[in-house]
Structure formats: C-alpha cells, structure tokens
mmCIF file with all atom_site columns, C-alpha atoms in Angstrom:
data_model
loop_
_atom_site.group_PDB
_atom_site.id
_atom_site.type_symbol
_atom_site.label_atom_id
_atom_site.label_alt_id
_atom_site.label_comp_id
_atom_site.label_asym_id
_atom_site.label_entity_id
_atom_site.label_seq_id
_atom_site.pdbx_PDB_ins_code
_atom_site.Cartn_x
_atom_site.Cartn_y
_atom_site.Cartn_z
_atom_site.occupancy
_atom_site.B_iso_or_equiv
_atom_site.pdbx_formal_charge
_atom_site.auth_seq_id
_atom_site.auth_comp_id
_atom_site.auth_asym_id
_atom_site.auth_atom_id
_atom_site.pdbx_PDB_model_num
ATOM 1   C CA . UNK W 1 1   ? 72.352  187.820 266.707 1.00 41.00 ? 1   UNK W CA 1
ATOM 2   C CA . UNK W 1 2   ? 70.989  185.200 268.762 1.00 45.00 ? 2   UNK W CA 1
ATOM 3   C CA . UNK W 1 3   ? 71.251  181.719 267.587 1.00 50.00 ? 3   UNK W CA 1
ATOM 4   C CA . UNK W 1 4   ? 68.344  179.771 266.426 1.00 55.00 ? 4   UNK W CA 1
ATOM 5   C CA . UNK W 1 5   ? 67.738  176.134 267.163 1.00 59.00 ? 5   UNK W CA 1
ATOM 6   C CA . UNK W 1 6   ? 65.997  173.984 264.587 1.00 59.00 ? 6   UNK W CA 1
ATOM 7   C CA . UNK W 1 7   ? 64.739  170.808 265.360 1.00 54.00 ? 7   UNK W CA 1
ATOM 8   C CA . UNK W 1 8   ? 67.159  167.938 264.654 1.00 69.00 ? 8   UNK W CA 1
ATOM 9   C CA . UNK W 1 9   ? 64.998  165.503 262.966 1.00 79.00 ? 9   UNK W CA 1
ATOM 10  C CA . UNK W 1 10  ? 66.309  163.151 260.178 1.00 84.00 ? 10  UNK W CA 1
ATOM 11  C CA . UNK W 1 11  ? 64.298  165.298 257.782 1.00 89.00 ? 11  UNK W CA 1
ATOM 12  C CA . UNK W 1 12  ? 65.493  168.493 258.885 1.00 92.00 ? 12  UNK W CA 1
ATOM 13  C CA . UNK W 1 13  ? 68.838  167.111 258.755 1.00 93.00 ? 13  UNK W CA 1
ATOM 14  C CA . UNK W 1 14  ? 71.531  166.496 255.381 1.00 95.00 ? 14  UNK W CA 1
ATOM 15  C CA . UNK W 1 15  ? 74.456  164.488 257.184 1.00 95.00 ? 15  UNK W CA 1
ATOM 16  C CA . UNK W 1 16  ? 77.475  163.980 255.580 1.00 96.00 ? 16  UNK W CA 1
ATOM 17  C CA . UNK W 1 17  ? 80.521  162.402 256.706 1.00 98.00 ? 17  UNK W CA 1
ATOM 18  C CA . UNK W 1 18  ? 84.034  161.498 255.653 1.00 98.00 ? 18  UNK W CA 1
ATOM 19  C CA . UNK W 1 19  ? 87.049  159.454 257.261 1.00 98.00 ? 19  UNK W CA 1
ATOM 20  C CA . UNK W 1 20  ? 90.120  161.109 256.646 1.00 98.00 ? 20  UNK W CA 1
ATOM 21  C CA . UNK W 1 21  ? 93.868  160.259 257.104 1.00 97.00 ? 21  UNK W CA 1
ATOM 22  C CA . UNK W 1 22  ? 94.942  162.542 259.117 1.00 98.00 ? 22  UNK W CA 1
ATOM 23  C CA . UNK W 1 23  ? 94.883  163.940 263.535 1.00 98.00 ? 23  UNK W CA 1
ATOM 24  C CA . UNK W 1 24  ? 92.351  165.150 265.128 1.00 98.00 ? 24  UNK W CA 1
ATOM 25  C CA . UNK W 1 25  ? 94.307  168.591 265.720 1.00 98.00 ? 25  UNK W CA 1
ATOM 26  C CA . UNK W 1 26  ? 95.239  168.752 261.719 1.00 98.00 ? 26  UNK W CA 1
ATOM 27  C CA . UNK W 1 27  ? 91.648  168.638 261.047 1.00 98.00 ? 27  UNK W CA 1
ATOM 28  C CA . UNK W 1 28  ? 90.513  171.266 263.277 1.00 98.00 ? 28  UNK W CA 1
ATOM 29  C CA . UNK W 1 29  ? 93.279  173.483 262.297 1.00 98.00 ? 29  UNK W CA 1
ATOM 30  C CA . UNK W 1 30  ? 92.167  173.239 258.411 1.00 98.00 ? 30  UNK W CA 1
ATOM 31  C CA . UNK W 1 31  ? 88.671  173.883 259.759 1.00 98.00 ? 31  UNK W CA 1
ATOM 32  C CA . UNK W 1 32  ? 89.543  176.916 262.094 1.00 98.00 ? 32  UNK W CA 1
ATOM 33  C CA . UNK W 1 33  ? 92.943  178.318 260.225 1.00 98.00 ? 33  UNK W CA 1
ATOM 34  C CA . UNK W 1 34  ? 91.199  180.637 257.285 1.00 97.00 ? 34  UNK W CA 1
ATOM 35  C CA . UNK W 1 35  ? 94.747  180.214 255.545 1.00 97.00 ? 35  UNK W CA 1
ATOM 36  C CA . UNK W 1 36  ? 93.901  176.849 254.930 1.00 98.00 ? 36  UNK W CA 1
ATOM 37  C CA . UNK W 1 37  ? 90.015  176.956 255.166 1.00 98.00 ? 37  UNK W CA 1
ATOM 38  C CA . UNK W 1 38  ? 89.610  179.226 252.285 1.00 96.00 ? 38  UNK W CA 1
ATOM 39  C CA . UNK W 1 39  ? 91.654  177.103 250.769 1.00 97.00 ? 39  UNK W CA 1
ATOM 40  C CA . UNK W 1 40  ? 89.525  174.334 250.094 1.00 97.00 ? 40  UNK W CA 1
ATOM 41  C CA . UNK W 1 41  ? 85.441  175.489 251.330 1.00 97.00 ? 41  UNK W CA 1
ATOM 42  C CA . UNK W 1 42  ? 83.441  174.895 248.889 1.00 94.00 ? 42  UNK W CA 1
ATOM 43  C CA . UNK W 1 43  ? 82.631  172.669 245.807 1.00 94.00 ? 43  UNK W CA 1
ATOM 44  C CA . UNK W 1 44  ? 85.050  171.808 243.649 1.00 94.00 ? 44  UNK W CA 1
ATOM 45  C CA . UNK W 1 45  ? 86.553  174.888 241.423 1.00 95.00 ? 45  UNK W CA 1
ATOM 46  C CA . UNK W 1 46  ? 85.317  177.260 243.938 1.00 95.00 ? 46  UNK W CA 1
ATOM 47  C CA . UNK W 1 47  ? 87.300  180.287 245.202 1.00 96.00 ? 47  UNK W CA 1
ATOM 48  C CA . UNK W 1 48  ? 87.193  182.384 248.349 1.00 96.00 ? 48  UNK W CA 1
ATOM 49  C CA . UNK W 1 49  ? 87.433  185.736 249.720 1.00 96.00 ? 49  UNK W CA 1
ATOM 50  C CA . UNK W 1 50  ? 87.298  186.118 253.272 1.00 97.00 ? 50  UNK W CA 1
ATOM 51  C CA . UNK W 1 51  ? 86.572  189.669 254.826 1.00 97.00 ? 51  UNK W CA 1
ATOM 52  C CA . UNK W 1 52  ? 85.828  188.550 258.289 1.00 98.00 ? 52  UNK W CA 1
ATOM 53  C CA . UNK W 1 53  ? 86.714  185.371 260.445 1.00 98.00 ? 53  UNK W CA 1
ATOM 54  C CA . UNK W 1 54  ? 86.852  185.843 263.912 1.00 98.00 ? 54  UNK W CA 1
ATOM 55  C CA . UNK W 1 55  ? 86.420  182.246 265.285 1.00 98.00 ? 55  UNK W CA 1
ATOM 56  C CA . UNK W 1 56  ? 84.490  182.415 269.030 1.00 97.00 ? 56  UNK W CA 1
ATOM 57  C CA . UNK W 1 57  ? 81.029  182.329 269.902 1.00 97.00 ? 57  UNK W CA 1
ATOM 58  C CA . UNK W 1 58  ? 79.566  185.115 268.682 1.00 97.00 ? 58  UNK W CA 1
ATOM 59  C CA . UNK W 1 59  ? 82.152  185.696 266.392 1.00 98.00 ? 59  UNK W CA 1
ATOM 60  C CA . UNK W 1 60  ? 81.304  186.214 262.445 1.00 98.00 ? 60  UNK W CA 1
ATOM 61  C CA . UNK W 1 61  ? 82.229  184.382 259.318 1.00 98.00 ? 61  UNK W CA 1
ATOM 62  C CA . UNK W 1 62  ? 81.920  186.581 256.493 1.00 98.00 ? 62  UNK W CA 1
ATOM 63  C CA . UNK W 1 63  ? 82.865  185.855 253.083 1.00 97.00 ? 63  UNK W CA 1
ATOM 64  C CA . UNK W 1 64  ? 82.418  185.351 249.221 1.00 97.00 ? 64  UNK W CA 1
ATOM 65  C CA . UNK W 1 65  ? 82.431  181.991 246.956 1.00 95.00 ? 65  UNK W CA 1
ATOM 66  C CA . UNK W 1 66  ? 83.190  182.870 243.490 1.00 96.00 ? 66  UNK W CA 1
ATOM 67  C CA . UNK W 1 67  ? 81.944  180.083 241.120 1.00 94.00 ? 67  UNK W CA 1
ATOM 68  C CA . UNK W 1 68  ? 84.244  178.423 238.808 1.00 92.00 ? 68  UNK W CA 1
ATOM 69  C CA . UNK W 1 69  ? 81.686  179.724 235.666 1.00 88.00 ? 69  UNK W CA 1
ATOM 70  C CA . UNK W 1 70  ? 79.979  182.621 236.828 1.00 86.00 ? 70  UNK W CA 1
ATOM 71  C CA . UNK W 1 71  ? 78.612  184.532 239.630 1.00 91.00 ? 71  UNK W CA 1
ATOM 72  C CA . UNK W 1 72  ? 79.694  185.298 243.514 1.00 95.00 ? 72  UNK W CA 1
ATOM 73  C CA . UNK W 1 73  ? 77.993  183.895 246.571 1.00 94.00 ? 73  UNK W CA 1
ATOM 74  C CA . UNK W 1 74  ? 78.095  186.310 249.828 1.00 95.00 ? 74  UNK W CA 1
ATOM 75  C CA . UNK W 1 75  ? 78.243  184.226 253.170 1.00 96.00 ? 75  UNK W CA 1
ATOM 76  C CA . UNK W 1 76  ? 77.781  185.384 256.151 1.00 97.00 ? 76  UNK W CA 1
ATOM 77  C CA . UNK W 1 77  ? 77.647  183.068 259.575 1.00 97.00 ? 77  UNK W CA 1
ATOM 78  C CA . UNK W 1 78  ? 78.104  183.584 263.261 1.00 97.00 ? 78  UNK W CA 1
ATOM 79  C CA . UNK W 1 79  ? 80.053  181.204 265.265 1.00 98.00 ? 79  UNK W CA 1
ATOM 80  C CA . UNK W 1 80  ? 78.205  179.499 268.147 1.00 96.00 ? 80  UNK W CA 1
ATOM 81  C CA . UNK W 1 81  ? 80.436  176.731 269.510 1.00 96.00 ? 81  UNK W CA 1
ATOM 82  C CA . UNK W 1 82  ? 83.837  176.109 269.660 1.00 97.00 ? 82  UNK W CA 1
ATOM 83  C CA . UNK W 1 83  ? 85.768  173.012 271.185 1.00 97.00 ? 83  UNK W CA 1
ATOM 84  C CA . UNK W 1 84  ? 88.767  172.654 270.176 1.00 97.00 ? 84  UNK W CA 1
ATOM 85  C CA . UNK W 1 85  ? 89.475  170.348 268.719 1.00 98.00 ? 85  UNK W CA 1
ATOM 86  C CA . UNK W 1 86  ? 86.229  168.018 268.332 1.00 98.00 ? 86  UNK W CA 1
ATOM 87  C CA . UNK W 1 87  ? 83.694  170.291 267.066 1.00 97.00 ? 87  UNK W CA 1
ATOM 88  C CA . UNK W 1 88  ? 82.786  173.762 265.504 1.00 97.00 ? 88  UNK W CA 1
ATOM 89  C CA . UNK W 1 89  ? 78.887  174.860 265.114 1.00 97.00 ? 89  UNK W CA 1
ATOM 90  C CA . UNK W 1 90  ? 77.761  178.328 263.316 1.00 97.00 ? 90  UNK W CA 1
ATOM 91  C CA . UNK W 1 91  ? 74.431  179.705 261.960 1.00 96.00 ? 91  UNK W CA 1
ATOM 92  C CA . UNK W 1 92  ? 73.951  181.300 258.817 1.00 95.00 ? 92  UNK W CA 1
ATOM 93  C CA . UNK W 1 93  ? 72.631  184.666 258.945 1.00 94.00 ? 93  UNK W CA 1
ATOM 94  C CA . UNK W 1 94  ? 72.379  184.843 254.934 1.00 92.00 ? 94  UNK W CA 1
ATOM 95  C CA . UNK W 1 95  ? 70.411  182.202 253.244 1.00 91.00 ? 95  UNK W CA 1
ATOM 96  C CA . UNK W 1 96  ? 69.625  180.076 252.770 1.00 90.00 ? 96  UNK W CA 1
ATOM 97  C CA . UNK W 1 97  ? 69.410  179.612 256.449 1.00 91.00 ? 97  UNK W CA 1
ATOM 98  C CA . UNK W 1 98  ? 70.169  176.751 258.578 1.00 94.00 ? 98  UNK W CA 1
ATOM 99  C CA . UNK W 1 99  ? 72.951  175.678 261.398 1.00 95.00 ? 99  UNK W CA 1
ATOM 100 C CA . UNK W 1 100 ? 75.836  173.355 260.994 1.00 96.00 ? 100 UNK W CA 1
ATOM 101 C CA . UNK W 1 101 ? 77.626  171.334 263.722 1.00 96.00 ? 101 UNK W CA 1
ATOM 102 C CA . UNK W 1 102 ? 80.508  170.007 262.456 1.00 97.00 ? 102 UNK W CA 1
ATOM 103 C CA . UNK W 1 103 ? 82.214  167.187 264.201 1.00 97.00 ? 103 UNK W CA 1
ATOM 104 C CA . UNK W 1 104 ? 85.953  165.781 264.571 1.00 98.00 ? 104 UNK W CA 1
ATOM 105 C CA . UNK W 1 105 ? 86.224  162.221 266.489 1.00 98.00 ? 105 UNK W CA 1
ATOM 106 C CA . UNK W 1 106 ? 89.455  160.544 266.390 1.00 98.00 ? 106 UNK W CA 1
ATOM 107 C CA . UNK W 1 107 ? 89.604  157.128 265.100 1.00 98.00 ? 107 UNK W CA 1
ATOM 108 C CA . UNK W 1 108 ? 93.423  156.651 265.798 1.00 97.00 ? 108 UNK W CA 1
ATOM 109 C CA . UNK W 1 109 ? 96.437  158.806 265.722 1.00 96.00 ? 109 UNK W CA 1
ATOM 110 C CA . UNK W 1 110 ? 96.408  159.869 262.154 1.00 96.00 ? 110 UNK W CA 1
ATOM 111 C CA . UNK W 1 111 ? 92.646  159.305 261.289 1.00 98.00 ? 111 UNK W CA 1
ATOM 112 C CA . UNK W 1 112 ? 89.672  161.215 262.117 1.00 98.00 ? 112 UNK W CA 1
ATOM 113 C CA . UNK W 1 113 ? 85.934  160.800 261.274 1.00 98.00 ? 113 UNK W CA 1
ATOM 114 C CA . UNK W 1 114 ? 84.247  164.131 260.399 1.00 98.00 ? 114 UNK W CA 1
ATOM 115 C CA . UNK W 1 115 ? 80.470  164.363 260.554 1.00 97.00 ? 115 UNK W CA 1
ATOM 116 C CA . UNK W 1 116 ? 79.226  167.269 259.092 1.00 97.00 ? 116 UNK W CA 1
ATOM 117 C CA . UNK W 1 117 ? 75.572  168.299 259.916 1.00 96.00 ? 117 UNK W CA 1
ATOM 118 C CA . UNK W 1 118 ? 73.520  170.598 258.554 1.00 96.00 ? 118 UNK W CA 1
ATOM 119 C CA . UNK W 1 119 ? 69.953  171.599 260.338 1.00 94.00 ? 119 UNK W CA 1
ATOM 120 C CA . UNK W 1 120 ? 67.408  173.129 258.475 1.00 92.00 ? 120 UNK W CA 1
ATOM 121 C CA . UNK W 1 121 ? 64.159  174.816 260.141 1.00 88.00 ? 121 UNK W CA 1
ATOM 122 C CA . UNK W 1 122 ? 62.070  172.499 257.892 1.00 88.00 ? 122 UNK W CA 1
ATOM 123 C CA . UNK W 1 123 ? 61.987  169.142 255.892 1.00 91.00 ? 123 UNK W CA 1
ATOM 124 C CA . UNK W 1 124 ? 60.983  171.681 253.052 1.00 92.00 ? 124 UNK W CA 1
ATOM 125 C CA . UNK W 1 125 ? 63.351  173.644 253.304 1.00 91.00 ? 125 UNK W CA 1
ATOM 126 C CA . UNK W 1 126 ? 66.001  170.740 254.005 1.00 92.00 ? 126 UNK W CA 1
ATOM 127 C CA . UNK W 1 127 ? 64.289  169.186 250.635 1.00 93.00 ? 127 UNK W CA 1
ATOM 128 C CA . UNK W 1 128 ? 65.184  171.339 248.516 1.00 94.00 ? 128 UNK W CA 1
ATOM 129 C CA . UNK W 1 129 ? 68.799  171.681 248.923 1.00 93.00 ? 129 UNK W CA 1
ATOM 130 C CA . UNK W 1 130 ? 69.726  167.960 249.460 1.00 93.00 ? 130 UNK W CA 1
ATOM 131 C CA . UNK W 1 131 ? 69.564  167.066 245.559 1.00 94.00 ? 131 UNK W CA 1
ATOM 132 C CA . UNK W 1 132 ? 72.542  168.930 245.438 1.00 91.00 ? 132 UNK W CA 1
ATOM 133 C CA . UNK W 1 133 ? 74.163  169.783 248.824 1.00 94.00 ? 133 UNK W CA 1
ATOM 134 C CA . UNK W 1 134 ? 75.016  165.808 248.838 1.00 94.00 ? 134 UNK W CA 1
ATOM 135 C CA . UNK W 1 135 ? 77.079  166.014 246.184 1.00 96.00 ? 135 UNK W CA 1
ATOM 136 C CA . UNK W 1 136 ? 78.671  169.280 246.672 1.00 95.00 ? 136 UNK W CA 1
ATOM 137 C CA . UNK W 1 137 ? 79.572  168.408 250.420 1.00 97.00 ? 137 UNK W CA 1
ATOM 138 C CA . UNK W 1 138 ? 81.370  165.188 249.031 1.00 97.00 ? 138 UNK W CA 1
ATOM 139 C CA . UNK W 1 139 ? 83.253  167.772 246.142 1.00 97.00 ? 139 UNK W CA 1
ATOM 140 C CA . UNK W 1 140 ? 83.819  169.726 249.702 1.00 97.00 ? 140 UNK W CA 1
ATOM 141 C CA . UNK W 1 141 ? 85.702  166.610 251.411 1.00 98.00 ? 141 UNK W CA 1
ATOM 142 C CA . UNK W 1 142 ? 87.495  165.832 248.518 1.00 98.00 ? 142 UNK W CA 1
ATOM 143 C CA . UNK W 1 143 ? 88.979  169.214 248.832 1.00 98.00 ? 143 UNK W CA 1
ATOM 144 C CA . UNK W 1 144 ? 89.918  169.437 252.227 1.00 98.00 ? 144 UNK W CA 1
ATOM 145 C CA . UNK W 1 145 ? 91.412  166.103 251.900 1.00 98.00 ? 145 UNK W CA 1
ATOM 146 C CA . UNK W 1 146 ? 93.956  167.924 249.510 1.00 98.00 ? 146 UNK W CA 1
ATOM 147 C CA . UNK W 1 147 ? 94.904  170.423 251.836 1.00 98.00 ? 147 UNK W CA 1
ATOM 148 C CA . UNK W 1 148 ? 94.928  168.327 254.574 1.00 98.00 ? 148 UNK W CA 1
ATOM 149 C CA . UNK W 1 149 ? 97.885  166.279 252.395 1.00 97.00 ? 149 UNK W CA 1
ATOM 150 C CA . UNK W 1 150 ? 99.500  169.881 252.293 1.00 97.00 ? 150 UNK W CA 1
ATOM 151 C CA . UNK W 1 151 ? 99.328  170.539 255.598 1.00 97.00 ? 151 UNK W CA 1
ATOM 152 C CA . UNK W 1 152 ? 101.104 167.007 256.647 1.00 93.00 ? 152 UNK W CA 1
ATOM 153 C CA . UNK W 1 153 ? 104.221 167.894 254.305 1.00 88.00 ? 153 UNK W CA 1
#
C-alpha cells in the first residue's frame, strides 16, 4: 500500500507529548521491540495480541487490543519511516485512518522528550476522536513509562 499524506495542519493534528526518564535508545527499543511494545500500547487495562510486526518501511503492524470490559479491536498499520533511534512513522490501513509520526529527542543522557503525532485527513475527522484520544494517549504514556522502569532494571 502506498502511503498517504494528510495535511499537517493544527486541526488535522492531536499532538501529544511526554518527557520521560529514560535514553534515547531505551525509548526506541520499547517502541520498536514488540516484547515490550505489546506490553504497554494502548489505554490503560488494555491487552495485546500481535500477529505481525515486521518493523521497515513497508513493513506491517498487525494486531488486536482486547478491552479491559469487552470487545477486541483489530489493527492493522504499515510502517513508513524508520530512524533509529529518533523517530518511527506508520499509516493505518484499518480505521479509523490517519498517520502517526512519532518522535524521540534527547534531552540529556537519561531523558527523552517523545512527541507523538497523529494526522488525520480532516479537522472532522481529527474532531471526533480528540475528546477521547487525549486522554487515552496520556493512559498510553503512563504505560510505557512502566515498562520503560522495567526495562532499566
């Protein structure tokens, strides 16, 4: 599949970002390892099953969330950038659709600033996830900060 580029206006956009304590390379292996990844993707009492993850451009994610109540969330994303270890990017092939560039910029030796962007094709459709997706991204950090804790011990 080719990759589709949305434009990057603010209200395309939902931004988040998080400072966390610890390197550069940590963070991008917790991003890029799906040992640790499925680990913590998602919002909080989430679960994973992975089927495919073959990180390079081109490459597919493919996958299932399983809610903490009820129900099971098929994912399935191509990767279209890789630079390790400062950013990943990937479009989602099942919706809802957008593309997400996700950034790792060290700060110091043991801190790194992760901006995680998410590009929608409209503000509509950007709209009508934020109320939520905010939230749930933060529930997402929180997450990866515990594994990241893990993966210093």
């Amino acid at each position: 599949m080719k990759a589709v580029t949305f434009p990057t206006t603010p209200d395309c956009e939902i931004v988040s970002s998080r400072i966390v304590n610890a390197s550069q390379e940590l963070v991008f292996e917790a991003w890029t390892n799906p040992n640790h990844l499925k680990n913590w993707w998602g919002p909080k009492g989430f679960t994973n099953s992975f089927s495919e993850f073959d990180l390079r451009p081109g490459g597919k994610w493919k996958f299932v969330m399983h809610a903490p109540e009820q129900g099971n969330f098929q994912n399935e994303c191509e990767f279209v950038k890789i630079e390790k270890p400062a950013e990943i990017a990937w479009i989602r092939i099942s919706k809802p659709l957008f593309n997400v560039v996700a950034t790792f910029d060290v700060l110091s030796s043991n801190q790194t600033k992760i901006v995680f962007r998410m590009v929608f094709e409209t503000p509509e459709e950007s709209n009508k996830l934020r109320p939520f997706v905010v939230d749930k991204n933060e529930e997402n950090f929180d997450r990866l900060e515990e594994e990241l804790k893990k993966m210093s011990l």
